[in-house]
Amino acid sequence: QQQVKQSPQSLIVQKGGISIINCAYENTAFDYFPWYQQFPGKGPALLIAIRPDVSEKKEGRFTISFNKSAKQFSLHIMDSQPGDSATYFCAASSAASNTGKLIFGQGTTLQVKP
Amino acid sequence: GAGVSQSPSNKVTEKGKDVELRCDPISGHTALYWYRQSLGQGLEFLIYFQGNSAPDKSGLPSDRFSAERTGGSVSTLTIQRTQQEDSAVYLCASSLEWSGGGYTFGSGTRLTVV
């Protein structure tokens, strides 16, 4: 019940296209859903995050869509650029845990072709 | 410091040896986390420190793993009698108390056990 399932494992998109990565969770206590971006040799960096009181959050070319009833959330990257090529992780946590511990998905390797 | 600093960046050790990995969090961040990232895998939670509270050690995979945090700042992750399956990138993150998962990660220590 603590798992966060992420798909696809890898994704190839043409420059200018839309990249979509999906995540699903089981634990209804989760109330914070961030996405992290990781470049080779670097630690993950927070990209965008959402709480379940909203269904969508947009920051620049990055949008999170959240479906509370389906227990799913997704990352959309509009106008994908070669510089977006990285590994993306979704994650979830619960304030009730009092730890801030994040449960991460398995990651999606995105390649944006020029 | 400006970011989370981890050392060493790379460590090669012989099977059976003990290793110590160091994390220097962002100044003022009271929460500190250790995660493990195996090749092609997601991030696996290991341990969490928050101020003077007892650490959450629920993610440590075996009693060969231990961690401490001295003076509420620097943390050391120790792996005793290393095994080949311990080979991974060990990531440290810090945050302002329970900040809803807005961690700042270090670049990690890549551990290779030969």
Short mmCIF file of C-alpha atoms in Angstrom, two decimals:
data_model
loop_
_atom_site.label_atom_id
_atom_site.label_comp_id
_atom_site.label_asym_id
_atom_site.label_seq_id
_atom_site.Cartn_x
_atom_site.Cartn_y
_atom_site.Cartn_z
CA GLN A 1 0.00 0.00 0.00
CA GLN A 2 3.04 2.21 0.33
CA GLN A 3 4.00 1.82 -3.31
CA VAL A 4 3.88 4.41 -6.02
CA LYS A 5 3.76 2.86 -9.48
CA GLN A 6 5.22 4.87 -12.36
CA SER A 7 4.99 4.37 -16.10
CA PRO A 8 6.41 4.23 -18.67
CA GLN A 9 9.91 3.14 -17.70
CA SER A 10 11.32 5.01 -20.69
CA LEU A 11 9.99 7.52 -23.16
CA ILE A 12 11.26 8.98 -26.42
CA VAL A 13 9.66 12.19 -27.69
CA GLN A 14 10.44 14.47 -30.59
CA LYS A 15 11.40 18.06 -29.87
CA GLY A 16 8.26 20.15 -29.51
CA GLY A 17 6.11 17.18 -28.54
CA ILE A 18 4.28 16.44 -25.31
CA SER A 19 5.83 14.08 -22.77
CA ILE A 20 3.41 12.34 -20.41
CA ILE A 21 4.43 10.30 -17.37
CA ASN A 22 1.89 8.59 -15.15
CA CYS A 23 1.83 7.52 -11.52
CA ALA A 24 -0.65 5.62 -9.38
CA TYR A 25 -0.84 5.11 -5.64
CA GLU A 26 -2.88 3.11 -3.15
CA ASN A 27 -2.47 4.88 0.17
CA THR A 28 -5.31 7.40 0.52
CA ALA A 29 -3.40 9.11 3.33
CA PHE A 30 -0.94 10.51 0.81
CA ASP A 31 -1.46 14.25 0.54
CA TYR A 32 1.62 15.61 -1.19
CA PHE A 33 2.72 14.59 -4.68
CA PRO A 34 5.99 16.03 -6.01
CA TRP A 35 7.87 15.32 -9.21
CA TYR A 36 11.65 15.28 -9.27
CA GLN A 37 14.02 15.65 -12.23
CA GLN A 38 17.41 13.97 -12.18
CA PHE A 39 20.32 14.49 -14.57
CA PRO A 40 23.17 11.97 -14.75
CA GLY A 41 25.59 12.31 -11.86
CA LYS A 42 23.32 14.67 -9.97
CA GLY A 43 20.80 14.28 -7.20
CA PRO A 44 17.08 14.65 -7.96
CA ALA A 45 15.75 18.20 -7.97
CA LEU A 46 12.19 19.22 -7.13
CA LEU A 47 10.37 20.16 -10.32
CA ILE A 48 6.75 20.71 -9.36
CA ALA A 49 4.36 19.45 -6.69
CA ILE A 50 0.64 19.24 -6.05
CA ARG A 51 -1.72 18.65 -3.14
CA PRO A 52 -5.04 16.81 -3.55
CA ASP A 53 -7.19 19.90 -3.09
CA VAL A 54 -6.53 20.90 -6.71
CA SER A 55 -6.81 18.88 -9.92
CA GLU A 56 -4.12 20.63 -11.90
CA LYS A 57 -1.04 22.74 -11.35
CA LYS A 58 0.99 24.40 -14.07
CA GLU A 59 4.47 25.89 -13.91
CA GLY A 60 5.79 27.00 -17.26
CA ARG A 61 5.89 23.99 -19.60
CA PHE A 62 5.29 21.53 -16.75
CA THR A 63 1.80 20.54 -15.60
CA ILE A 64 0.64 18.06 -12.98
CA SER A 65 -2.81 16.57 -13.43
CA PHE A 66 -4.30 14.92 -10.35
CA ASN A 67 -7.26 12.52 -10.20
CA LYS A 68 -8.08 11.86 -6.56
CA SER A 69 -10.85 9.33 -7.19
CA ALA A 70 -8.63 7.26 -9.46
CA LYS A 71 -5.59 7.74 -7.21
CA GLN A 72 -3.51 8.78 -10.18
CA PHE A 73 -1.41 11.77 -11.11
CA SER A 74 0.61 12.62 -14.15
CA LEU A 75 3.30 14.98 -15.39
CA HIS A 76 2.89 16.67 -18.76
CA ILE A 77 5.85 18.40 -20.38
CA MET A 78 4.68 20.65 -23.16
CA ASP A 79 6.95 21.65 -26.06
CA SER A 80 9.54 19.13 -24.91
CA GLN A 81 13.16 20.19 -25.44
CA PRO A 82 16.40 18.18 -25.65
CA GLY A 83 17.42 19.82 -22.36
CA ASP A 84 14.45 18.07 -20.72
CA SER A 85 16.16 14.72 -21.32
CA ALA A 86 16.54 13.32 -17.81
CA THR A 87 15.04 10.80 -15.40
CA TYR A 88 11.78 11.84 -13.78
CA PHE A 89 10.48 10.49 -10.50
CA CYS A 90 7.05 10.89 -9.03
CA ALA A 91 6.68 10.62 -5.27
CA ALA A 92 4.11 10.80 -2.50
CA SER A 93 4.05 11.49 1.21
CA SER A 94 1.62 11.87 4.06
CA ALA A 95 1.59 14.66 6.62
CA ALA A 96 0.14 12.14 9.06
CA SER A 97 3.43 10.26 9.03
CA ASN A 98 5.10 13.26 10.71
CA THR A 99 8.31 12.40 8.89
CA GLY A 100 8.05 13.93 5.45
CA LYS A 101 9.25 10.58 4.12
CA LEU A 102 8.75 10.41 0.37
CA ILE A 103 7.81 7.19 -1.41
CA PHE A 104 9.23 7.32 -4.92
CA GLY A 105 8.15 5.73 -8.16
CA GLN A 106 10.65 3.70 -10.18
CA GLY A 107 11.51 6.56 -12.50
CA THR A 108 11.05 7.35 -16.19
CA THR A 109 13.97 8.03 -18.48
CA LEU A 110 12.96 10.68 -20.99
CA GLN A 111 14.84 11.28 -24.20
CA VAL A 112 13.84 14.24 -26.33
CA LYS A 113 15.16 13.95 -29.86
CA PRO A 114 16.19 17.13 -31.70
CA GLY B 1 26.46 25.81 2.84
CA ALA B 2 24.62 26.62 -0.35
CA GLY B 3 23.63 23.05 -1.00
CA VAL B 4 23.75 19.55 0.43
CA SER B 5 27.30 18.29 0.30
CA GLN B 6 28.15 14.59 0.20
CA SER B 7 31.53 12.93 0.39
CA PRO B 8 33.16 11.05 -1.08
CA SER B 9 31.52 11.35 -4.49
CA ASN B 10 32.79 7.90 -5.41
CA LYS B 11 33.92 5.01 -3.25
CA VAL B 12 35.24 1.64 -4.32
CA THR B 13 35.67 -0.86 -1.52
CA GLU B 14 36.39 -4.53 -1.14
CA LYS B 15 33.68 -6.91 -0.02
CA GLY B 16 33.71 -7.23 3.75
CA LYS B 17 35.17 -3.80 4.44
CA ASP B 18 33.35 -1.06 6.35
CA VAL B 19 32.56 2.29 4.69
CA GLU B 20 31.45 5.67 5.97
CA LEU B 21 29.51 8.13 3.84
CA ARG B 22 29.16 11.73 4.90
CA CYS B 23 26.40 14.27 4.41
CA ASP B 24 26.58 17.96 5.24
CA PRO B 25 23.05 19.40 4.97
CA ILE B 26 21.98 22.94 4.20
CA SER B 27 22.55 25.18 7.19
CA GLY B 28 19.36 25.53 9.21
CA HIS B 29 17.67 22.45 7.77
CA THR B 30 16.54 20.33 10.66
CA ALA B 31 15.33 17.32 8.69
CA LEU B 32 17.83 14.97 7.02
CA TYR B 33 17.12 11.89 4.92
CA TRP B 34 19.20 9.10 3.43
CA TYR B 35 18.01 7.28 0.33
CA ARG B 36 19.57 4.56 -1.79
CA GLN B 37 19.32 4.46 -5.58
CA SER B 38 20.26 1.22 -7.26
CA LEU B 39 20.90 1.04 -11.00
CA GLY B 40 17.65 1.54 -12.87
CA GLN B 41 15.67 1.63 -9.66
CA GLY B 42 13.76 4.26 -7.78
CA LEU B 43 14.86 5.85 -4.56
CA GLU B 44 14.65 3.62 -1.51
CA PHE B 45 14.19 5.35 1.85
CA LEU B 46 16.79 4.41 4.47
CA ILE B 47 16.61 6.71 7.49
CA TYR B 48 15.26 10.08 8.63
CA PHE B 49 16.51 12.50 11.29
CA GLN B 50 14.47 15.43 12.64
CA GLY B 51 16.04 17.68 15.23
CA ASN B 52 16.51 15.90 18.54
CA SER B 53 13.80 13.32 17.90
CA ALA B 54 14.58 9.63 17.64
CA PRO B 55 15.44 8.82 14.02
CA ASP B 56 13.11 6.81 11.80
CA LYS B 57 15.28 3.81 10.92
CA SER B 58 12.50 1.81 9.31
CA GLY B 59 14.17 1.72 5.90
CA LEU B 60 17.57 0.36 6.90
CA PRO B 61 17.90 -2.97 5.03
CA SER B 62 19.95 -4.81 7.63
CA ASP B 63 21.80 -4.34 10.90
CA ARG B 64 24.97 -3.75 8.87
CA PHE B 65 23.62 -0.29 8.15
CA SER B 66 23.65 2.49 10.72
CA ALA B 67 23.60 6.26 10.70
CA GLU B 68 24.14 9.08 13.11
CA ARG B 69 23.72 12.79 13.05
CA THR B 70 26.00 14.83 15.25
CA GLY B 71 24.98 18.20 16.63
CA GLY B 72 21.89 18.28 14.47
CA SER B 73 24.01 18.87 11.39
CA VAL B 74 26.44 16.49 9.70
CA SER B 75 25.32 12.90 9.23
CA THR B 76 27.34 9.75 8.62
CA LEU B 77 25.94 6.57 7.09
CA THR B 78 28.02 3.52 7.96
CA ILE B 79 27.84 0.19 6.17
CA GLN B 80 29.67 -2.65 7.89
CA ARG B 81 30.96 -5.77 6.17
CA THR B 82 29.93 -4.49 2.76
CA GLN B 83 28.36 -6.85 0.25
CA GLN B 84 28.14 -6.55 -3.53
CA GLU B 85 24.41 -5.87 -3.29
CA ASP B 86 25.25 -2.71 -1.35
CA SER B 87 26.60 -1.17 -4.55
CA ALA B 88 24.39 1.83 -5.30
CA VAL B 89 24.24 5.61 -5.15
CA TYR B 90 23.55 6.82 -1.64
CA LEU B 91 21.69 10.13 -1.63
CA CYS B 92 21.27 12.52 1.24
CA ALA B 93 18.59 15.21 1.38
CA SER B 94 17.67 17.92 3.83
CA SER B 95 14.65 20.13 4.40
CA LEU B 96 13.19 22.66 6.79
CA GLU B 97 11.43 20.44 9.32
CA TRP B 98 8.42 18.83 7.72
CA SER B 99 8.29 20.93 4.57
CA GLY B 100 5.90 18.80 2.61
CA GLY B 101 8.60 16.84 0.88
CA GLY B 102 10.47 19.79 -0.58
CA TYR B 103 13.82 18.13 -0.15
CA THR B 104 17.14 19.38 -1.47
CA PHE B 105 19.27 16.41 -2.50
CA GLY B 106 23.02 16.17 -2.63
CA SER B 107 24.75 14.67 -5.66
CA GLY B 108 25.22 11.38 -3.87
CA THR B 109 28.01 8.92 -3.17
CA ARG B 110 28.44 6.17 -5.73
CA LEU B 111 29.49 3.06 -3.81
CA THR B 112 30.97 0.11 -5.64
CA VAL B 113 31.73 -3.07 -3.73
CA VAL B 114 34.15 -5.37 -5.54
#
